[in-house]
């Protein structure tokens, strides 16, 4: 399996849940009446995402991308 680099430059705006999730009495699935928690908006840059949030009065937090640690090894190292 390979790790691709598609969509690594996208910024995502997700809404926080405004109400707690609760189990459905019949099926047992969890859910809520909050439909904004299902919305994910993608932007090409961090500045575009922040501008959209401030324009629409959405409180936003930016989470930095964690650094990647590559473990470089040869295929033959799997058999040692």
PDB file of N, CA, C and O in Angstrom:
ATOM      1  N   UNK A   1       0.847  -1.169   0.000  1.00  0.00           N
ATOM      2  CA  UNK A   1       0.000   0.000   0.000  1.00  0.00           C
ATOM      3  C   UNK A   1       0.896   1.236   0.000  1.00  0.00           C
ATOM      4  O   UNK A   1       1.945   1.238   0.618  1.00  0.00           O
ATOM      5  N   UNK A   2       0.446   2.275  -0.668  1.00  0.00           N
ATOM      6  CA  UNK A   2       1.227   3.498  -0.734  1.00  0.00           C
ATOM      7  C   UNK A   2       0.425   4.657  -0.171  1.00  0.00           C
ATOM      8  O   UNK A   2      -0.793   4.686  -0.282  1.00  0.00           O
ATOM      9  N   UNK A   3       1.123   5.579   0.421  1.00  0.00           N
ATOM     10  CA  UNK A   3       0.477   6.786   0.929  1.00  0.00           C
ATOM     11  C   UNK A   3       0.585   7.861  -0.133  1.00  0.00           C
ATOM     12  O   UNK A   3       1.685   8.251  -0.513  1.00  0.00           O
ATOM     13  N   UNK A   4      -0.537   8.332  -0.611  1.00  0.00           N
ATOM     14  CA  UNK A   4      -0.537   9.354  -1.637  1.00  0.00           C
ATOM     15  C   UNK A   4      -0.505  10.749  -1.045  1.00  0.00           C
ATOM     16  O   UNK A   4      -0.653  10.952   0.153  1.00  0.00           O
ATOM     17  N   UNK A   5      -0.308  11.712  -1.902  1.00  0.00           N
ATOM     18  CA  UNK A   5      -0.241  13.093  -1.467  1.00  0.00           C
ATOM     19  C   UNK A   5      -1.360  13.935  -2.071  1.00  0.00           C
ATOM     20  O   UNK A   5      -1.240  15.144  -2.169  1.00  0.00           O
ATOM     21  N   UNK A   6      -2.434  13.284  -2.484  1.00  0.00           N
ATOM     22  CA  UNK A   6      -3.555  14.028  -3.036  1.00  0.00           C
ATOM     23  C   UNK A   6      -4.276  14.768  -1.921  1.00  0.00           C
ATOM     24  O   UNK A   6      -4.412  14.280  -0.806  1.00  0.00           O
ATOM     25  N   UNK A   7      -4.701  15.955  -2.205  1.00  0.00           N
ATOM     26  CA  UNK A   7      -5.488  16.792  -1.306  1.00  0.00           C
ATOM     27  C   UNK A   7      -4.764  17.180  -0.021  1.00  0.00           C
ATOM     28  O   UNK A   7      -5.387  17.432   0.992  1.00  0.00           O
ATOM     29  N   UNK A   8      -3.450  17.221  -0.030  1.00  0.00           N
ATOM     30  CA  UNK A   8      -2.728  17.615   1.174  1.00  0.00           C
ATOM     31  C   UNK A   8      -2.700  19.131   1.335  1.00  0.00           C
ATOM     32  O   UNK A   8      -2.423  19.623   2.424  1.00  0.00           O
ATOM     33  N   UNK A   9      -2.970  19.880   0.280  1.00  0.00           N
ATOM     34  CA  UNK A   9      -2.937  21.334   0.356  1.00  0.00           C
ATOM     35  C   UNK A   9      -4.308  21.939   0.609  1.00  0.00           C
ATOM     36  O   UNK A   9      -4.465  23.148   0.557  1.00  0.00           O
ATOM     37  N   UNK A  10      -5.320  21.128   0.906  1.00  0.00           N
ATOM     38  CA  UNK A  10      -6.655  21.641   1.163  1.00  0.00           C
ATOM     39  C   UNK A  10      -6.809  22.009   2.637  1.00  0.00           C
ATOM     40  O   UNK A  10      -6.241  21.375   3.515  1.00  0.00           O
ATOM     41  N   UNK A  11      -7.603  23.030   2.876  1.00  0.00           N
ATOM     42  CA  UNK A  11      -7.954  23.433   4.229  1.00  0.00           C
ATOM     43  C   UNK A  11      -9.432  23.151   4.413  1.00  0.00           C
ATOM     44  O   UNK A  11     -10.250  23.442   3.545  1.00  0.00           O
ATOM     45  N   UNK A  12      -9.799  22.581   5.553  1.00  0.00           N
ATOM     46  CA  UNK A  12     -11.171  22.137   5.800  1.00  0.00           C
ATOM     47  C   UNK A  12     -11.761  22.953   6.941  1.00  0.00           C
ATOM     48  O   UNK A  12     -11.126  23.141   7.982  1.00  0.00           O
ATOM     49  N   UNK A  13     -12.993  23.413   6.733  1.00  0.00           N
ATOM     50  CA  UNK A  13     -13.742  24.109   7.775  1.00  0.00           C
ATOM     51  C   UNK A  13     -14.866  23.192   8.226  1.00  0.00           C
ATOM     52  O   UNK A  13     -15.725  22.821   7.427  1.00  0.00           O
ATOM     53  N   UNK A  14     -14.809  22.767   9.489  1.00  0.00           N
ATOM     54  CA  UNK A  14     -15.835  21.901  10.058  1.00  0.00           C
ATOM     55  C   UNK A  14     -16.501  22.628  11.221  1.00  0.00           C
ATOM     56  O   UNK A  14     -15.840  23.342  11.972  1.00  0.00           O
ATOM     57  N   UNK A  15     -17.786  22.418  11.383  1.00  0.00           N
ATOM     58  CA  UNK A  15     -18.529  23.031  12.469  1.00  0.00           C
ATOM     59  C   UNK A  15     -18.502  22.114  13.688  1.00  0.00           C
ATOM     60  O   UNK A  15     -18.568  20.894  13.565  1.00  0.00           O
ATOM     61  N   UNK A  16     -18.441  22.716  14.884  1.00  0.00           N
ATOM     62  CA  UNK A  16     -18.509  21.927  16.103  1.00  0.00           C
ATOM     63  C   UNK A  16     -19.967  21.570  16.370  1.00  0.00           C
ATOM     64  O   UNK A  16     -20.880  22.279  15.956  1.00  0.00           O
ATOM     65  N   UNK A  17     -20.167  20.490  17.086  1.00  0.00           N
ATOM     66  CA  UNK A  17     -21.522  20.067  17.396  1.00  0.00           C
ATOM     67  C   UNK A  17     -22.129  21.012  18.425  1.00  0.00           C
ATOM     68  O   UNK A  17     -21.489  21.360  19.413  1.00  0.00           O
ATOM     69  N   UNK A  18     -23.378  21.403  18.184  1.00  0.00           N
ATOM     70  CA  UNK A  18     -24.051  22.313  19.100  1.00  0.00           C
ATOM     71  C   UNK A  18     -24.898  21.570  20.128  1.00  0.00           C
ATOM     72  O   UNK A  18     -25.327  22.162  21.108  1.00  0.00           O
ATOM     73  N   UNK A  19     -25.144  20.306  19.906  1.00  0.00           N
ATOM     74  CA  UNK A  19     -25.880  19.507  20.883  1.00  0.00           C
ATOM     75  C   UNK A  19     -25.258  18.121  20.982  1.00  0.00           C
ATOM     76  O   UNK A  19     -24.582  17.664  20.072  1.00  0.00           O
ATOM     77  N   UNK A  20     -25.505  17.475  22.090  1.00  0.00           N
ATOM     78  CA  UNK A  20     -24.915  16.163  22.335  1.00  0.00           C
ATOM     79  C   UNK A  20     -25.576  15.098  21.466  1.00  0.00           C
ATOM     80  O   UNK A  20     -26.750  15.200  21.130  1.00  0.00           O
ATOM     81  N   UNK A  21     -24.798  14.092  21.132  1.00  0.00           N
ATOM     82  CA  UNK A  21     -25.346  12.954  20.386  1.00  0.00           C
ATOM     83  C   UNK A  21     -26.062  12.035  21.355  1.00  0.00           C
ATOM     84  O   UNK A  21     -25.649  11.873  22.503  1.00  0.00           O
ATOM     85  N   UNK A  22     -27.119  11.409  20.893  1.00  0.00           N
ATOM     86  CA  UNK A  22     -27.884  10.509  21.741  1.00  0.00           C
ATOM     87  C   UNK A  22     -28.226   9.246  20.965  1.00  0.00           C
ATOM     88  O   UNK A  22     -28.377   9.281  19.746  1.00  0.00           O
ATOM     89  N   UNK A  23     -28.356   8.118  21.663  1.00  0.00           N
ATOM     90  CA  UNK A  23     -28.674   6.877  20.955  1.00  0.00           C
ATOM     91  C   UNK A  23     -30.145   6.837  20.540  1.00  0.00           C
ATOM     92  O   UNK A  23     -31.029   7.283  21.265  1.00  0.00           O
ATOM     93  N   UNK A  24     -30.385   6.294  19.367  1.00  0.00           N
ATOM     94  CA  UNK A  24     -31.741   6.096  18.886  1.00  0.00           C
ATOM     95  C   UNK A  24     -32.353   4.928  19.667  1.00  0.00           C
ATOM     96  O   UNK A  24     -31.734   3.872  19.775  1.00  0.00           O
ATOM     97  N   UNK A  25     -33.573   5.077  20.207  1.00  0.00           N
ATOM     98  CA  UNK A  25     -34.123   3.998  21.026  1.00  0.00           C
ATOM     99  C   UNK A  25     -34.426   2.722  20.253  1.00  0.00           C
ATOM    100  O   UNK A  25     -34.357   1.627  20.811  1.00  0.00           O
ATOM    101  N   UNK A  26     -34.728   2.831  18.966  1.00  0.00           N
ATOM    102  CA  UNK A  26     -35.095   1.652  18.195  1.00  0.00           C
ATOM    103  C   UNK A  26     -33.869   0.912  17.660  1.00  0.00           C
ATOM    104  O   UNK A  26     -33.715  -0.284  17.863  1.00  0.00           O
ATOM    105  N   UNK A  27     -32.991   1.640  16.973  1.00  0.00           N
ATOM    106  CA  UNK A  27     -31.853   0.996  16.318  1.00  0.00           C
ATOM    107  C   UNK A  27     -30.577   1.013  17.151  1.00  0.00           C
ATOM    108  O   UNK A  27     -29.680   0.219  16.925  1.00  0.00           O
ATOM    109  N   UNK A  28     -30.469   1.965  18.085  1.00  0.00           N
ATOM    110  CA  UNK A  28     -29.265   2.058  18.890  1.00  0.00           C
ATOM    111  C   UNK A  28     -28.158   2.887  18.263  1.00  0.00           C
ATOM    112  O   UNK A  28     -27.082   3.011  18.825  1.00  0.00           O
ATOM    113  N   UNK A  29     -28.399   3.461  17.086  1.00  0.00           N
ATOM    114  CA  UNK A  29     -27.398   4.312  16.449  1.00  0.00           C
ATOM    115  C   UNK A  29     -27.345   5.642  17.164  1.00  0.00           C
ATOM    116  O   UNK A  29     -28.329   6.113  17.715  1.00  0.00           O
ATOM    117  N   UNK A  30     -26.191   6.279  17.156  1.00  0.00           N
ATOM    118  CA  UNK A  30     -26.088   7.592  17.774  1.00  0.00           C
ATOM    119  C   UNK A  30     -26.301   8.658  16.717  1.00  0.00           C
ATOM    120  O   UNK A  30     -25.891   8.514  15.571  1.00  0.00           O
ATOM    121  N   UNK A  31     -26.927   9.736  17.132  1.00  0.00           N
ATOM    122  CA  UNK A  31     -27.184  10.835  16.217  1.00  0.00           C
ATOM    123  C   UNK A  31     -27.666  12.039  16.978  1.00  0.00           C
ATOM    124  O   UNK A  31     -27.850  12.017  18.198  1.00  0.00           O
ATOM    125  N   UNK A  32     -27.879  13.119  16.260  1.00  0.00           N
ATOM    126  CA  UNK A  32     -28.394  14.342  16.861  1.00  0.00           C
ATOM    127  C   UNK A  32     -29.175  15.107  15.809  1.00  0.00           C
ATOM    128  O   UNK A  32     -29.143  14.780  14.628  1.00  0.00           O
ATOM    129  N   UNK A  33     -29.834  16.141  16.240  1.00  0.00           N
ATOM    130  CA  UNK A  33     -30.589  16.979  15.320  1.00  0.00           C
ATOM    131  C   UNK A  33     -29.753  18.095  14.724  1.00  0.00           C
ATOM    132  O   UNK A  33     -30.257  18.921  13.965  1.00  0.00           O
ATOM    133  N   UNK A  34     -28.479  18.133  15.061  1.00  0.00           N
ATOM    134  CA  UNK A  34     -27.582  19.178  14.577  1.00  0.00           C
ATOM    135  C   UNK A  34     -27.108  18.835  13.172  1.00  0.00           C
ATOM    136  O   UNK A  34     -26.326  17.912  12.971  1.00  0.00           O
ATOM    137  N   UNK A  35     -27.582  19.579  12.189  1.00  0.00           N
ATOM    138  CA  UNK A  35     -27.197  19.287  10.803  1.00  0.00           C
ATOM    139  C   UNK A  35     -25.905  19.983  10.395  1.00  0.00           C
ATOM    140  O   UNK A  35     -25.283  19.586   9.415  1.00  0.00           O
ATOM    141  N   UNK A  36     -25.491  21.014  11.121  1.00  0.00           N
ATOM    142  CA  UNK A  36     -24.252  21.708  10.755  1.00  0.00           C
ATOM    143  C   UNK A  36     -23.025  20.842  11.005  1.00  0.00           C
ATOM    144  O   UNK A  36     -21.991  21.065  10.383  1.00  0.00           O
ATOM    145  N   UNK A  37     -23.122  19.879  11.892  1.00  0.00           N
ATOM    146  CA  UNK A  37     -21.978  19.007  12.158  1.00  0.00           C
ATOM    147  C   UNK A  37     -21.666  18.112  10.961  1.00  0.00           C
ATOM    148  O   UNK A  37     -20.596  17.526  10.887  1.00  0.00           O
ATOM    149  N   UNK A  38     -22.592  18.010  10.014  1.00  0.00           N
ATOM    150  CA  UNK A  38     -22.385  17.190   8.825  1.00  0.00           C
ATOM    151  C   UNK A  38     -21.718  17.959   7.689  1.00  0.00           C
ATOM    152  O   UNK A  38     -21.329  17.379   6.691  1.00  0.00           O
ATOM    153  N   UNK A  39     -21.564  19.277   7.848  1.00  0.00           N
ATOM    154  CA  UNK A  39     -21.048  20.136   6.778  1.00  0.00           C
ATOM    155  C   UNK A  39     -19.536  20.241   6.877  1.00  0.00           C
ATOM    156  O   UNK A  39     -18.982  20.507   7.941  1.00  0.00           O
ATOM    157  N   UNK A  40     -18.856  20.007   5.748  1.00  0.00           N
ATOM    158  CA  UNK A  40     -17.411  20.189   5.628  1.00  0.00           C
ATOM    159  C   UNK A  40     -17.149  21.044   4.395  1.00  0.00           C
ATOM    160  O   UNK A  40     -17.494  20.651   3.290  1.00  0.00           O
ATOM    161  N   UNK A  41     -16.528  22.189   4.590  1.00  0.00           N
ATOM    162  CA  UNK A  41     -16.179  23.076   3.484  1.00  0.00           C
ATOM    163  C   UNK A  41     -14.678  23.001   3.251  1.00  0.00           C
ATOM    164  O   UNK A  41     -13.899  23.042   4.204  1.00  0.00           O
ATOM    165  N   UNK A  42     -14.259  22.907   2.000  1.00  0.00           N
ATOM    166  CA  UNK A  42     -12.839  22.845   1.682  1.00  0.00           C
ATOM    167  C   UNK A  42     -12.420  24.122   0.973  1.00  0.00           C
ATOM    168  O   UNK A  42     -13.179  24.697   0.183  1.00  0.00           O
ATOM    169  N   UNK A  43     -11.199  24.556   1.261  1.00  0.00           N
ATOM    170  CA  UNK A  43     -10.642  25.772   0.682  1.00  0.00           C
ATOM    171  C   UNK A  43      -9.235  25.490   0.188  1.00  0.00           C
ATOM    172  O   UNK A  43      -8.566  24.582   0.674  1.00  0.00           O
ATOM    173  N   UNK A  44      -8.777  26.296  -0.745  1.00  0.00           N
ATOM    174  CA  UNK A  44      -7.452  26.115  -1.323  1.00  0.00           C
ATOM    175  C   UNK A  44      -6.329  26.645  -0.465  1.00  0.00           C
ATOM    176  O   UNK A  44      -5.185  26.221  -0.591  1.00  0.00           O
ATOM    177  N   UNK A  45      -6.632  27.592   0.441  1.00  0.00           N
ATOM    178  CA  UNK A  45      -5.581  28.145   1.290  1.00  0.00           C
ATOM    179  C   UNK A  45      -6.142  28.463   2.667  1.00  0.00           C
ATOM    180  O   UNK A  45      -7.358  28.564   2.859  1.00  0.00           O
ATOM    181  N   UNK A  46      -5.236  28.634   3.612  1.00  0.00           N
ATOM    182  CA  UNK A  46      -5.643  28.952   4.973  1.00  0.00           C
ATOM    183  C   UNK A  46      -6.283  30.329   5.027  1.00  0.00           C
ATOM    184  O   UNK A  46      -7.258  30.539   5.755  1.00  0.00           O
ATOM    185  N   UNK A  47      -5.776  31.263   4.243  1.00  0.00           N
ATOM    186  CA  UNK A  47      -6.318  32.616   4.243  1.00  0.00           C
ATOM    187  C   UNK A  47      -7.757  32.638   3.724  1.00  0.00           C
ATOM    188  O   UNK A  47      -8.585  33.392   4.233  1.00  0.00           O
ATOM    189  N   UNK A  48      -8.051  31.834   2.704  1.00  0.00           N
ATOM    190  CA  UNK A  48      -9.423  31.755   2.188  1.00  0.00           C
ATOM    191  C   UNK A  48     -10.380  31.206   3.239  1.00  0.00           C
ATOM    192  O   UNK A  48     -11.492  31.695   3.398  1.00  0.00           O
ATOM    193  N   UNK A  49      -9.946  30.190   3.957  1.00  0.00           N
ATOM    194  CA  UNK A  49     -10.789  29.597   4.999  1.00  0.00           C
ATOM    195  C   UNK A  49     -11.035  30.583   6.129  1.00  0.00           C
ATOM    196  O   UNK A  49     -12.164  30.717   6.616  1.00  0.00           O
ATOM    197  N   UNK A  50      -9.985  31.293   6.555  1.00  0.00           N
ATOM    198  CA  UNK A  50     -10.151  32.270   7.621  1.00  0.00           C
ATOM    199  C   UNK A  50     -11.022  33.437   7.176  1.00  0.00           C
ATOM    200  O   UNK A  50     -11.843  33.940   7.952  1.00  0.00           O
ATOM    201  N   UNK A  51     -10.871  33.869   5.922  1.00  0.00           N
ATOM    202  CA  UNK A  51     -11.691  34.967   5.412  1.00  0.00           C
ATOM    203  C   UNK A  51     -13.161  34.573   5.366  1.00  0.00           C
ATOM    204  O   UNK A  51     -14.037  35.367   5.715  1.00  0.00           O
ATOM    205  N   UNK A  52     -13.455  33.353   4.946  1.00  0.00           N
ATOM    206  CA  UNK A  52     -14.838  32.880   4.909  1.00  0.00           C
ATOM    207  C   UNK A  52     -15.421  32.830   6.314  1.00  0.00           C
ATOM    208  O   UNK A  52     -16.560  33.230   6.546  1.00  0.00           O
ATOM    209  N   UNK A  53     -14.632  32.345   7.274  1.00  0.00           N
ATOM    210  CA  UNK A  53     -15.116  32.232   8.649  1.00  0.00           C
ATOM    211  C   UNK A  53     -15.398  33.608   9.251  1.00  0.00           C
ATOM    212  O   UNK A  53     -16.434  33.804   9.897  1.00  0.00           O
ATOM    213  N   UNK A  54     -14.506  34.557   9.041  1.00  0.00           N
ATOM    214  CA  UNK A  54     -14.737  35.893   9.601  1.00  0.00           C
ATOM    215  C   UNK A  54     -15.874  36.609   8.888  1.00  0.00           C
ATOM    216  O   UNK A  54     -16.626  37.349   9.512  1.00  0.00           O
ATOM    217  N   UNK A  55     -16.017  36.381   7.592  1.00  0.00           N
ATOM    218  CA  UNK A  55     -17.097  37.027   6.826  1.00  0.00           C
ATOM    219  C   UNK A  55     -18.478  36.553   7.291  1.00  0.00           C
ATOM    220  O   UNK A  55     -19.421  37.326   7.324  1.00  0.00           O
ATOM    221  N   UNK A  56     -18.569  35.287   7.668  1.00  0.00           N
ATOM    222  CA  UNK A  56     -19.855  34.729   8.089  1.00  0.00           C
ATOM    223  C   UNK A  56     -20.001  34.650   9.608  1.00  0.00           C
ATOM    224  O   UNK A  56     -20.965  34.069  10.107  1.00  0.00           O
ATOM    225  N   UNK A  57     -19.063  35.200  10.359  1.00  0.00           N
ATOM    226  CA  UNK A  57     -19.159  35.236  11.812  1.00  0.00           C
ATOM    227  C   UNK A  57     -18.997  33.883  12.475  1.00  0.00           C
ATOM    228  O   UNK A  57     -19.583  33.630  13.528  1.00  0.00           O
ATOM    229  N   UNK A  58     -18.185  33.020  11.888  1.00  0.00           N
ATOM    230  CA  UNK A  58     -17.963  31.684  12.425  1.00  0.00           C
ATOM    231  C   UNK A  58     -16.676  31.711  13.250  1.00  0.00           C
ATOM    232  O   UNK A  58     -15.617  32.047  12.723  1.00  0.00           O
ATOM    233  N   UNK A  59     -16.752  31.376  14.552  1.00  0.00           N
ATOM    234  CA  UNK A  59     -15.504  31.303  15.325  1.00  0.00           C
ATOM    235  C   UNK A  59     -14.659  30.129  14.820  1.00  0.00           C
ATOM    236  O   UNK A  59     -15.153  29.012  14.695  1.00  0.00           O
ATOM    237  N   UNK A  60     -13.401  30.398  14.524  1.00  0.00           N
ATOM    238  CA  UNK A  60     -12.563  29.367  13.907  1.00  0.00           C
ATOM    239  C   UNK A  60     -11.263  29.202  14.675  1.00  0.00           C
ATOM    240  O   UNK A  60     -10.717  30.157  15.217  1.00  0.00           O
ATOM    241  N   UNK A  61     -10.768  27.955  14.706  1.00  0.00           N
ATOM    242  CA  UNK A  61      -9.458  27.618  15.243  1.00  0.00           C
ATOM    243  C   UNK A  61      -8.676  26.935  14.136  1.00  0.00           C
ATOM    244  O   UNK A  61      -9.227  26.120  13.402  1.00  0.00           O
ATOM    245  N   UNK A  62      -7.405  27.231  14.050  1.00  0.00           N
ATOM    246  CA  UNK A  62      -6.543  26.610  13.042  1.00  0.00           C
ATOM    247  C   UNK A  62      -5.698  25.554  13.730  1.00  0.00           C
ATOM    248  O   UNK A  62      -4.997  25.829  14.702  1.00  0.00           O
ATOM    249  N   UNK A  63      -5.803  24.325  13.233  1.00  0.00           N
ATOM    250  CA  UNK A  63      -4.974  23.229  13.733  1.00  0.00           C
ATOM    251  C   UNK A  63      -3.833  23.023  12.746  1.00  0.00           C
ATOM    252  O   UNK A  63      -4.067  22.762  11.576  1.00  0.00           O
ATOM    253  N   UNK A  64      -2.631  23.132  13.243  1.00  0.00           N
ATOM    254  CA  UNK A  64      -1.466  22.961  12.381  1.00  0.00           C
ATOM    255  C   UNK A  64      -1.320  21.496  11.987  1.00  0.00           C
ATOM    256  O   UNK A  64      -1.662  20.591  12.749  1.00  0.00           O
ATOM    257  N   UNK A  65      -0.819  21.281  10.802  1.00  0.00           N
ATOM    258  CA  UNK A  65      -0.576  19.923  10.325  1.00  0.00           C
ATOM    259  C   UNK A  65       0.599  19.337  11.086  1.00  0.00           C
ATOM    260  O   UNK A  65       1.657  19.959  11.180  1.00  0.00           O
ATOM    261  N   UNK A  66       0.448  18.151  11.649  1.00  0.00           N
ATOM    262  CA  UNK A  66       1.582  17.559  12.376  1.00  0.00           C
ATOM    263  C   UNK A  66       2.708  17.215  11.418  1.00  0.00           C
ATOM    264  O   UNK A  66       2.472  16.869  10.260  1.00  0.00           O
ATOM    265  N   UNK A  67       3.947  17.308  11.894  1.00  0.00           N
ATOM    266  CA  UNK A  67       5.074  16.983  11.004  1.00  0.00           C
ATOM    267  C   UNK A  67       5.078  15.504  10.663  1.00  0.00           C
ATOM    268  O   UNK A  67       4.735  14.656  11.481  1.00  0.00           O
ATOM    269  N   UNK A  68       5.492  15.207   9.436  1.00  0.00           N
ATOM    270  CA  UNK A  68       5.566  13.817   8.991  1.00  0.00           C
ATOM    271  C   UNK A  68       6.941  13.256   9.301  1.00  0.00           C
ATOM    272  O   UNK A  68       7.955  13.906   9.095  1.00  0.00           O
ATOM    273  N   UNK A  69       6.925  12.037   9.794  1.00  0.00           N
ATOM    274  CA  UNK A  69       8.173  11.330  10.068  1.00  0.00           C
ATOM    275  C   UNK A  69       8.223  10.128   9.135  1.00  0.00           C
ATOM    276  O   UNK A  69       7.452   9.186   9.284  1.00  0.00           O
ATOM    277  N   UNK A  70       9.118  10.193   8.180  1.00  0.00           N
ATOM    278  CA  UNK A  70       9.246   9.110   7.218  1.00  0.00           C
ATOM    279  C   UNK A  70      10.220   8.066   7.738  1.00  0.00           C
ATOM    280  O   UNK A  70      11.288   8.385   8.247  1.00  0.00           O
ATOM    281  N   UNK A  71       9.828   6.833   7.612  1.00  0.00           N
ATOM    282  CA  UNK A  71      10.708   5.730   7.974  1.00  0.00           C
ATOM    283  C   UNK A  71      11.171   5.105   6.668  1.00  0.00           C
ATOM    284  O   UNK A  71      10.472   4.302   6.057  1.00  0.00           O
ATOM    285  N   UNK A  72      12.335   5.501   6.238  1.00  0.00           N
ATOM    286  CA  UNK A  72      12.875   5.021   4.978  1.00  0.00           C
ATOM    287  C   UNK A  72      13.566   3.684   5.199  1.00  0.00           C
ATOM    288  O   UNK A  72      14.433   3.550   6.061  1.00  0.00           O
ATOM    289  N   UNK A  73      13.138   2.716   4.444  1.00  0.00           N
ATOM    290  CA  UNK A  73      13.755   1.400   4.530  1.00  0.00           C
ATOM    291  C   UNK A  73      13.622   0.713   3.181  1.00  0.00           C
ATOM    292  O   UNK A  73      12.777   1.060   2.378  1.00  0.00           O
ATOM    293  N   UNK A  74      14.448  -0.257   2.985  1.00  0.00           N
ATOM    294  CA  UNK A  74      14.414  -1.034   1.752  1.00  0.00           C
ATOM    295  C   UNK A  74      13.405  -2.181   1.913  1.00  0.00           C
ATOM    296  O   UNK A  74      13.046  -2.578   3.022  1.00  0.00           O
ATOM    297  N   UNK A  75      12.950  -2.698   0.823  1.00  0.00           N
ATOM    298  CA  UNK A  75      12.003  -3.820   0.836  1.00  0.00           C
ATOM    299  C   UNK A  75      12.617  -5.031   1.522  1.00  0.00           C
ATOM    300  O   UNK A  75      11.943  -5.779   2.230  1.00  0.00           O
ATOM    301  N   UNK A  76      13.915  -5.209   1.365  1.00  0.00           N
ATOM    302  CA  UNK A  76      14.595  -6.362   1.976  1.00  0.00           C
ATOM    303  C   UNK A  76      14.604  -6.284   3.500  1.00  0.00           C
ATOM    304  O   UNK A  76      14.747  -7.305   4.170  1.00  0.00           O
ATOM    305  N   UNK A  77      14.427  -5.085   4.075  1.00  0.00           N
ATOM    306  CA  UNK A  77      14.415  -4.950   5.520  1.00  0.00           C
ATOM    307  C   UNK A  77      13.194  -5.637   6.147  1.00  0.00           C
ATOM    308  O   UNK A  77      13.201  -5.907   7.341  1.00  0.00           O
ATOM    309  N   UNK A  78      12.179  -5.922   5.383  1.00  0.00           N
ATOM    310  CA  UNK A  78      11.000  -6.614   5.895  1.00  0.00           C
ATOM    311  C   UNK A  78      11.298  -8.072   6.247  1.00  0.00           C
ATOM    312  O   UNK A  78      10.528  -8.690   6.969  1.00  0.00           O
ATOM    313  N   UNK A  79      12.382  -8.611   5.742  1.00  0.00           N
ATOM    314  CA  UNK A  79      12.687 -10.015   5.934  1.00  0.00           C
ATOM    315  C   UNK A  79      13.871 -10.235   6.866  1.00  0.00           C
ATOM    316  O   UNK A  79      14.454 -11.306   6.889  1.00  0.00           O
ATOM    317  N   UNK A  80      14.253  -9.261   7.611  1.00  0.00           N
ATOM    318  CA  UNK A  80      15.387  -9.394   8.539  1.00  0.00           C
ATOM    319  C   UNK A  80      14.899  -9.738   9.922  1.00  0.00           C
ATOM    320  O   UNK A  80      13.851  -9.512  10.353  1.00  0.00           O
TER     321      UNK A  80
END
